[in-house]
Short mmCIF file of C-alpha atoms and ligand atoms in Angstrom, two decimals:
data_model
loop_
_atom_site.label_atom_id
_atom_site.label_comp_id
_atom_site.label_asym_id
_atom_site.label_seq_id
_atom_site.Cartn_x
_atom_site.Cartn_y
_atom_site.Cartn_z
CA UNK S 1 0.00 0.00 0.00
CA UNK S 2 1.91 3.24 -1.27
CA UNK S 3 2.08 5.52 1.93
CA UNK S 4 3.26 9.35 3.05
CA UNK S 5 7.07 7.15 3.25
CA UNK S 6 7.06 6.80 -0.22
CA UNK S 7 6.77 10.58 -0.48
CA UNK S 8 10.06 12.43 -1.68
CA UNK S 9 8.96 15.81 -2.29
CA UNK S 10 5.35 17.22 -0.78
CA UNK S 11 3.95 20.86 -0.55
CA UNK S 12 1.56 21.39 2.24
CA UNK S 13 -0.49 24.32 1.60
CA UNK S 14 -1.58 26.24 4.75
CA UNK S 15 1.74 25.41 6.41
CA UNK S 16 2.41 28.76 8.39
CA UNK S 17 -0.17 27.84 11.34
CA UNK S 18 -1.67 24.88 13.08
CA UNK S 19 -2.45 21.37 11.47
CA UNK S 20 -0.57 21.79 8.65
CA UNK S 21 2.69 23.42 10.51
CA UNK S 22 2.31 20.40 12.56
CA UNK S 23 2.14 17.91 10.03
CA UNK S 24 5.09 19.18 7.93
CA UNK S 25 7.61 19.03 10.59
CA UNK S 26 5.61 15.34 11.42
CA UNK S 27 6.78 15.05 7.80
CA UNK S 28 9.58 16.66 7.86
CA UNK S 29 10.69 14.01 10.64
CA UNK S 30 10.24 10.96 8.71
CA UNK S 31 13.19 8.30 8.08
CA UNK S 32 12.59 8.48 4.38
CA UNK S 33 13.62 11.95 4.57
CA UNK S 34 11.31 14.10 1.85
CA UNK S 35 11.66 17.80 0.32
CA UNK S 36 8.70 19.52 2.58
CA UNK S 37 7.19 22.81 1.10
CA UNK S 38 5.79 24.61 3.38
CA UNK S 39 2.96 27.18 1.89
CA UNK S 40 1.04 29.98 2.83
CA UNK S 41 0.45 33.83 2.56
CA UNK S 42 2.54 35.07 5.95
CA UNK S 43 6.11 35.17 4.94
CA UNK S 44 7.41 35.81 8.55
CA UNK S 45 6.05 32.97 9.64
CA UNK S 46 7.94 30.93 6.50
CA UNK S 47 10.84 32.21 7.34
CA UNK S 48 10.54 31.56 10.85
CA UNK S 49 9.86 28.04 9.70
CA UNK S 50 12.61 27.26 7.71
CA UNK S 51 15.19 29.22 10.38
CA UNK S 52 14.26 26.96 12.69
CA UNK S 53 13.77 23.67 10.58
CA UNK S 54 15.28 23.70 7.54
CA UNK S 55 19.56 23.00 9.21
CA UNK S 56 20.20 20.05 6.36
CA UNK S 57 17.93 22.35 3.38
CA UNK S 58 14.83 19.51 2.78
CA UNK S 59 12.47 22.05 4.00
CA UNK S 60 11.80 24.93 1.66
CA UNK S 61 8.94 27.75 1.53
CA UNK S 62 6.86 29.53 -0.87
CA UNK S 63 4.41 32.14 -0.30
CA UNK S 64 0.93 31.83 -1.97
CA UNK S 65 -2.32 33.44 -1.19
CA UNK S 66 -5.07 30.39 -3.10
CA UNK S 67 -8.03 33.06 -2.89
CA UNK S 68 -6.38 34.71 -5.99
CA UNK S 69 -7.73 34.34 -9.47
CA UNK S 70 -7.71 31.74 -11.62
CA UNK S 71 -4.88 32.18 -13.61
CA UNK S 72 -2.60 33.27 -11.33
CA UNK S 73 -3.09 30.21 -8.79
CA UNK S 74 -2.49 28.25 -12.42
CA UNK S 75 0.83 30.40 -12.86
CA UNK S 76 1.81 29.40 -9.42
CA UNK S 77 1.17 25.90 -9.41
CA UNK S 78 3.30 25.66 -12.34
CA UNK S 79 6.02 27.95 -11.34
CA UNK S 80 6.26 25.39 -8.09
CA UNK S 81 5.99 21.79 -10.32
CA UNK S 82 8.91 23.69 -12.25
CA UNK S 83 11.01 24.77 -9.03
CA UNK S 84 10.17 20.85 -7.80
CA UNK S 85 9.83 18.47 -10.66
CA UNK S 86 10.00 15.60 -7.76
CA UNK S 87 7.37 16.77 -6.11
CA UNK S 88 5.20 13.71 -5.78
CA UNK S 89 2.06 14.53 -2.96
CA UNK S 90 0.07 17.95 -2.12
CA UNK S 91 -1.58 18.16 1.21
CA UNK S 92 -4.40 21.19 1.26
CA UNK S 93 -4.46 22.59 4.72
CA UNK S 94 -5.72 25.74 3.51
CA UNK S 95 -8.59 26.70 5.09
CA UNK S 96 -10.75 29.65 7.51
CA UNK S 97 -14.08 29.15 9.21
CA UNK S 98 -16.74 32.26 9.60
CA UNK S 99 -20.24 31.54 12.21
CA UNK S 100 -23.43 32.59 11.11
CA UNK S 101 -27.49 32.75 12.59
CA UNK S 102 -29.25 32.07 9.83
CA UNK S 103 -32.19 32.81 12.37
CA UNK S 104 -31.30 36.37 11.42
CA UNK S 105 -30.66 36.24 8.07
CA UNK S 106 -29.88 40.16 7.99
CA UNK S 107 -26.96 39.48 9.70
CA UNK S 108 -25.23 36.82 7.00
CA UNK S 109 -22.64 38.42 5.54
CA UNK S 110 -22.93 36.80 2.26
CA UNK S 111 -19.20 37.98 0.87
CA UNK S 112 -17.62 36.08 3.86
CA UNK S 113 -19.62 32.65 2.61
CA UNK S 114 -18.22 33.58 -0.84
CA UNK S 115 -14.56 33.81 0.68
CA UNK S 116 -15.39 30.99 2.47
CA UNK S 117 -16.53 28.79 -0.57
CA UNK S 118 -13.28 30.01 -2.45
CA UNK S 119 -10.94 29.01 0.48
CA UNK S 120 -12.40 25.98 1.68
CA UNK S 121 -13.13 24.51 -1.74
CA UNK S 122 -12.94 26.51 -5.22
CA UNK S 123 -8.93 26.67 -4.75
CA UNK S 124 -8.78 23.50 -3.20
CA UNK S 125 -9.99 22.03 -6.43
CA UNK S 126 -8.43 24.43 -8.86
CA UNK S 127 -5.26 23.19 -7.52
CA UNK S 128 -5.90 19.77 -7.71
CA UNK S 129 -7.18 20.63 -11.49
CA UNK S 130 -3.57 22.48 -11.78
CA UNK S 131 -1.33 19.93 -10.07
CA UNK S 132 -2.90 16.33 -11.74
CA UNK S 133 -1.08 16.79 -14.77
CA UNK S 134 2.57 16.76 -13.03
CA UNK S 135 1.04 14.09 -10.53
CA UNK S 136 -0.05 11.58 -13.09
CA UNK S 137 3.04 12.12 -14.92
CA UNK S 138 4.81 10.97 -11.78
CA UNK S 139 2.53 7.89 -11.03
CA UNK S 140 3.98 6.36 -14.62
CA UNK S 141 6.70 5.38 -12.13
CA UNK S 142 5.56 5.74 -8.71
CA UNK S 143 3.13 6.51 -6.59
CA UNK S 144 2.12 10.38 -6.29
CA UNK S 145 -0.21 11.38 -3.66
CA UNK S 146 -3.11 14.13 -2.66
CA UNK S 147 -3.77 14.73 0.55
CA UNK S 148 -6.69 17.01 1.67
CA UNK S 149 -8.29 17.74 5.01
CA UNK S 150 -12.10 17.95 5.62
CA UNK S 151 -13.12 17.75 8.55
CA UNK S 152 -15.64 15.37 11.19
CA UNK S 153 -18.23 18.56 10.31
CA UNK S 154 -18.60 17.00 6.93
CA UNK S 155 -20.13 13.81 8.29
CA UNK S 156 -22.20 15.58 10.87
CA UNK S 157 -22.29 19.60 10.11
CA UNK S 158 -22.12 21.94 13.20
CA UNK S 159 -25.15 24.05 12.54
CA UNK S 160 -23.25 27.37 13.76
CA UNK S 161 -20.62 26.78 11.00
CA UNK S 162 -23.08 26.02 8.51
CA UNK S 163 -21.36 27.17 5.62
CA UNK S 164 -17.97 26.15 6.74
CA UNK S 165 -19.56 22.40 7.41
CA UNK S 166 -21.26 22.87 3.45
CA UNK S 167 -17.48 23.42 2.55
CA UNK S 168 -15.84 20.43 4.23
CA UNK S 169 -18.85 17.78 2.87
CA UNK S 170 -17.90 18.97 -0.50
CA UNK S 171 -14.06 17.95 0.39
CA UNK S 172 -15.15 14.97 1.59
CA UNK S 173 -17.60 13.95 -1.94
CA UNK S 174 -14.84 14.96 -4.15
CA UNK S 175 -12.12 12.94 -1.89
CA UNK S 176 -13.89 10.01 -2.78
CA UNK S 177 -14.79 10.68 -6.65
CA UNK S 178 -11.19 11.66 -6.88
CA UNK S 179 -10.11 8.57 -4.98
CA UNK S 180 -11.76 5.91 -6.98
CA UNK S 181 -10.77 7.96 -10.42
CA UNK S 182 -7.41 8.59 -9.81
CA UNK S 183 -6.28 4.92 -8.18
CA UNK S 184 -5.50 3.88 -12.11
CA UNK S 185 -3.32 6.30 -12.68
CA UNK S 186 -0.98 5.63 -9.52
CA UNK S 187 -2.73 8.71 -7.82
CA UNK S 188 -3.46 8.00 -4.74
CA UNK S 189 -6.03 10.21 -2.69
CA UNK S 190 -6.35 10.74 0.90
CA UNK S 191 -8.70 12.22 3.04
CA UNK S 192 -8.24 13.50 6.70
CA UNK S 193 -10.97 14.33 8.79
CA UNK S 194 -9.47 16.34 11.89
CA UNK S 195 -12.06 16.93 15.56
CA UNK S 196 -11.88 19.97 16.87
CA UNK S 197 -8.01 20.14 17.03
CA UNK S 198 -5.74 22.81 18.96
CA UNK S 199 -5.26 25.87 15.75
CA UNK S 200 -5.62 29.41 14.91
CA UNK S 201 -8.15 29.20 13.02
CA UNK S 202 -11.30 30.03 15.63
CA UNK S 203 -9.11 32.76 16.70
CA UNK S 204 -10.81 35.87 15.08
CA UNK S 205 -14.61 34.28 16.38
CA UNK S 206 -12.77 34.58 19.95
CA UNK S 207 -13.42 30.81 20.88
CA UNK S 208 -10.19 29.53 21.00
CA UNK S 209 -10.68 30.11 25.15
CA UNK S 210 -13.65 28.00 25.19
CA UNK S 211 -12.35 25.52 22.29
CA UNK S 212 -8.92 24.72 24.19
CA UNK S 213 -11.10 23.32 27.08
CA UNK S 214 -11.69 20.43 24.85
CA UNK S 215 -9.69 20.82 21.78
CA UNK S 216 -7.53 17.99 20.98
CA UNK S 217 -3.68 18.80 21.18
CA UNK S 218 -1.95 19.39 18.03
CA UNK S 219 0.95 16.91 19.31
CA UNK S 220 -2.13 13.84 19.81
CA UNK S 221 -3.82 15.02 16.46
CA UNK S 222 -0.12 14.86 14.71
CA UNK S 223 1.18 11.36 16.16
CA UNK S 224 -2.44 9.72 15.34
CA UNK S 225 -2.48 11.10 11.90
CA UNK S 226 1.05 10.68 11.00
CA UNK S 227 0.58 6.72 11.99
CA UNK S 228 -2.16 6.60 9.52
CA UNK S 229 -0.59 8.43 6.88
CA UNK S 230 2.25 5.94 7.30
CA UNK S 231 0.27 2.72 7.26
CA UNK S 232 -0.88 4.03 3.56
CA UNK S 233 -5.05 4.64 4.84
CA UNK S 234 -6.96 6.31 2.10
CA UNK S 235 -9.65 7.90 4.70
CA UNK S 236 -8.13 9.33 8.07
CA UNK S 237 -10.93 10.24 10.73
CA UNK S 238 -9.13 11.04 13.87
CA UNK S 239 -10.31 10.73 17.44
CA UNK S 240 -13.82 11.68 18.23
CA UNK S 241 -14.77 11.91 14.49
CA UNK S 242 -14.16 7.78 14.33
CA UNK S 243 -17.33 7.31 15.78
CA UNK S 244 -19.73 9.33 13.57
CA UNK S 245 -17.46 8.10 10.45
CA UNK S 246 -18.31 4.13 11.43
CA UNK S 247 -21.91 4.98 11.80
CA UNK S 248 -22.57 7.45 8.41
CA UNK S 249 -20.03 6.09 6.26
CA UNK S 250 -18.64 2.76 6.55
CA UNK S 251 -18.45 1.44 3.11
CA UNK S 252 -19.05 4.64 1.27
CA UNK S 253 -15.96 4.34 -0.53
CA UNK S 254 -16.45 0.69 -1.71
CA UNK S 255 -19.88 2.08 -2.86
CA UNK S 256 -18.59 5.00 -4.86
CA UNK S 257 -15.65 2.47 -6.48
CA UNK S 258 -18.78 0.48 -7.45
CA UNK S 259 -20.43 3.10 -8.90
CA UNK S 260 -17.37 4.08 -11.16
CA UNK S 261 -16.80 0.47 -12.01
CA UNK S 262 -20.45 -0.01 -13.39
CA UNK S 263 -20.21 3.67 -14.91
CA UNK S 264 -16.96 2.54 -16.82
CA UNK S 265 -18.70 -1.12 -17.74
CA UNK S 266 -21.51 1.10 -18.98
CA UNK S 267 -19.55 3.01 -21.34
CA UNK S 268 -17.08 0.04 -22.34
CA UNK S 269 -20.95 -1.24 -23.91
CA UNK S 270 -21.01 1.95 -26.29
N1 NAP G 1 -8.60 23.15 13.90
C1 NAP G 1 -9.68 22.40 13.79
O1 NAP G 1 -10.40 22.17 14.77
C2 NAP G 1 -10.01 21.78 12.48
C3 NAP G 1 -10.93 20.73 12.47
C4 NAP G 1 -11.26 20.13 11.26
C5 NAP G 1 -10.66 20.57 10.10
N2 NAP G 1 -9.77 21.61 10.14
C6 NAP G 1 -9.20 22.03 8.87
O2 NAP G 1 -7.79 21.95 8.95
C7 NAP G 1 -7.20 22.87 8.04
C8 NAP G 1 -6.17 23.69 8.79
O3 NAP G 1 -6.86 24.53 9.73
P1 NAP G 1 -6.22 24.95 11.12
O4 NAP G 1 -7.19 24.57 12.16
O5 NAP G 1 -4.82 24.48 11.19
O6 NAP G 1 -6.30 26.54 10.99
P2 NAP G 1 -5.21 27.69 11.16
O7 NAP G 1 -4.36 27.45 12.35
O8 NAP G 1 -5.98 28.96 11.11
O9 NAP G 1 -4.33 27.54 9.84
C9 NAP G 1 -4.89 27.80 8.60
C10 NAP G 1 -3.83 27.77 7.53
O10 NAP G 1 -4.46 28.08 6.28
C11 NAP G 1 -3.72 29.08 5.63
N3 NAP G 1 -4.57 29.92 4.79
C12 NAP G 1 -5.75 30.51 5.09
N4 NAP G 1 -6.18 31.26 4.06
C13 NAP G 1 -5.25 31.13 3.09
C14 NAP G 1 -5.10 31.68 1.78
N5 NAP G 1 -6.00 32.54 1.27
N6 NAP G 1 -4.01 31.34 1.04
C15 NAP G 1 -3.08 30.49 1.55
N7 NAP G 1 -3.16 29.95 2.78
C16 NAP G 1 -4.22 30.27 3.53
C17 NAP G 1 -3.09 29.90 6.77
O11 NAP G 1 -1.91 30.53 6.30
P3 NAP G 1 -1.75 32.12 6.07
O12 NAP G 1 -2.70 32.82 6.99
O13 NAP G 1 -0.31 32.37 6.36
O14 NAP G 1 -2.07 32.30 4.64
C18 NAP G 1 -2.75 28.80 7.75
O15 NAP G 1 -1.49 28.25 7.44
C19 NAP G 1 -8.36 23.70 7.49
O16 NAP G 1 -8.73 23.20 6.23
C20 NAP G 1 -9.45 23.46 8.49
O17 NAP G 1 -10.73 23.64 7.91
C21 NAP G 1 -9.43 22.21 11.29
#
């Protein structure tokens, strides 16, 4: 089963700050020893990263804002396949969460579900779009990987993040299109599904106070994830989110590989 140690090169996108910091230097760390990228739009806080990582020069940084337009997200992804050409796995760790009441709809601020939308999912899959030509390329002689991170609010959604939730369970639906589609072509797709994990990013609603009473560490949410990433698991649900997983979606995936197999039969027929 190909795994995150068969990784040589991987950019992680939404590097500068919580689950994806802490998963590139649990990346960073492995024995196989892989190029990490480390992405985002604060530049002090790649520089910081690579001043205090990067001693023997496998960790490297570049500084991309995704909520950009269309062709220049295209321009970047291929200015970075050219910069890498052994980059072999992206990890999307992009991503920013807004609450709403939609009790009082006057109060839904409809440009921050836009933003929200274009964070959480538009770039997500622009970049996929952008980077699946160098990554199939790659799986024509080993394996190349995609790596993106919903969340347990795309099994169940948490009706204050409404939006945000909307976001993730479209992660989560293309993760498993994308999985069954791209397993031919060596590219192998992998979904994590964090709980409410120690991060940033419920900073600016002013909950992280409240959240850290019952957050789960970033150290536990690294060391579980990395030892799934290792043992080559295509869906990742991590702590809490294991139980709602077994109960909505055990054998999803094995239904959406059937669908695509009887989709392809169909076709073969014309
Ligand atoms: N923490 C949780 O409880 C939790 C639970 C489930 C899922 N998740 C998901 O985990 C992922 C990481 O979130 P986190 O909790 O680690 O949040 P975080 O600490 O706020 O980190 C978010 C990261 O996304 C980057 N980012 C945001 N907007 C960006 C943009 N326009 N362009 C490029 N990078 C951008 C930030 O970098 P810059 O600001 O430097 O650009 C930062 O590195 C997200 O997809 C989130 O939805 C988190």
């Amino acid at each position: 089963m190909p795994s995150i140690n068969d990784s040589k090169c991987i950019l992680i996108v939404g590097s500068t700050a919580g689950l994806g910091r802490s998963l590139a230097l649990g990346i960073l760390a492995l024995p196989s020893k892989p190029t990490v990228i480390v992405c985002g739009r604060r530049k002090e806080r790649l520089d910081e990263l690579v001043a205090a990582h990067g001693g023997d020069g496998r960790l490297k940084a570049v500084q991309l804002d995704v909520a950009t337009d269309r062709a220049s997200l295209k321009a970047s992804v291929e200015d970075i396949v050219k910069q890498y050409p052994e980059l072999d796995a992206i990890m999307l760790s992009s991503g920013i969460q807004h609450i709403y009441n939609f009790s009082k709809p006057e109060t839904i601020d409809l440009d921050n579900i836009a933003s929200e939308l274009t964070v959480n999912y538009i770039s997500i899959v622009s970049m996929i779009t952008f980077f699946l030509p160098h990554l199939i390329k790659i799986g024509e002689t080993r394996p190349s990987f995609i790596y993106t991170i919903s969340s347990g609010l795309a099994v169940v959604p948490s009706p204050i993040v409404a939006n945000y939730s909307a976001t993730k369970a479209a992660i989560h639906s293309l993760s498993l299109s994308l999985n069954v589609q791209l397993k031919d072509q060596n590219v192998h797709v992998v979904e994590i599904l964090p709980p409410l994990v120690e991060s940033e990013l419920h900073d600016h609603q002013g909950k992280s106070e409240v959240y850290s009473k019952f957050w789960m560490s970033l150290e536990e949410f690294t060391k579980a994830t990395m030892e799934c990433l290792e043992r080559g698991d295509a869906q990742v649900p991590i702590g809490a989110i294991a139980g709602s997983y077994a109960k909505y979606e055990t054998g999803k995936l094995d239904s959406v590989a059937q669908m695509r197999a009887a989709q392809l039969k169909a076709m073969e027929g014309k």
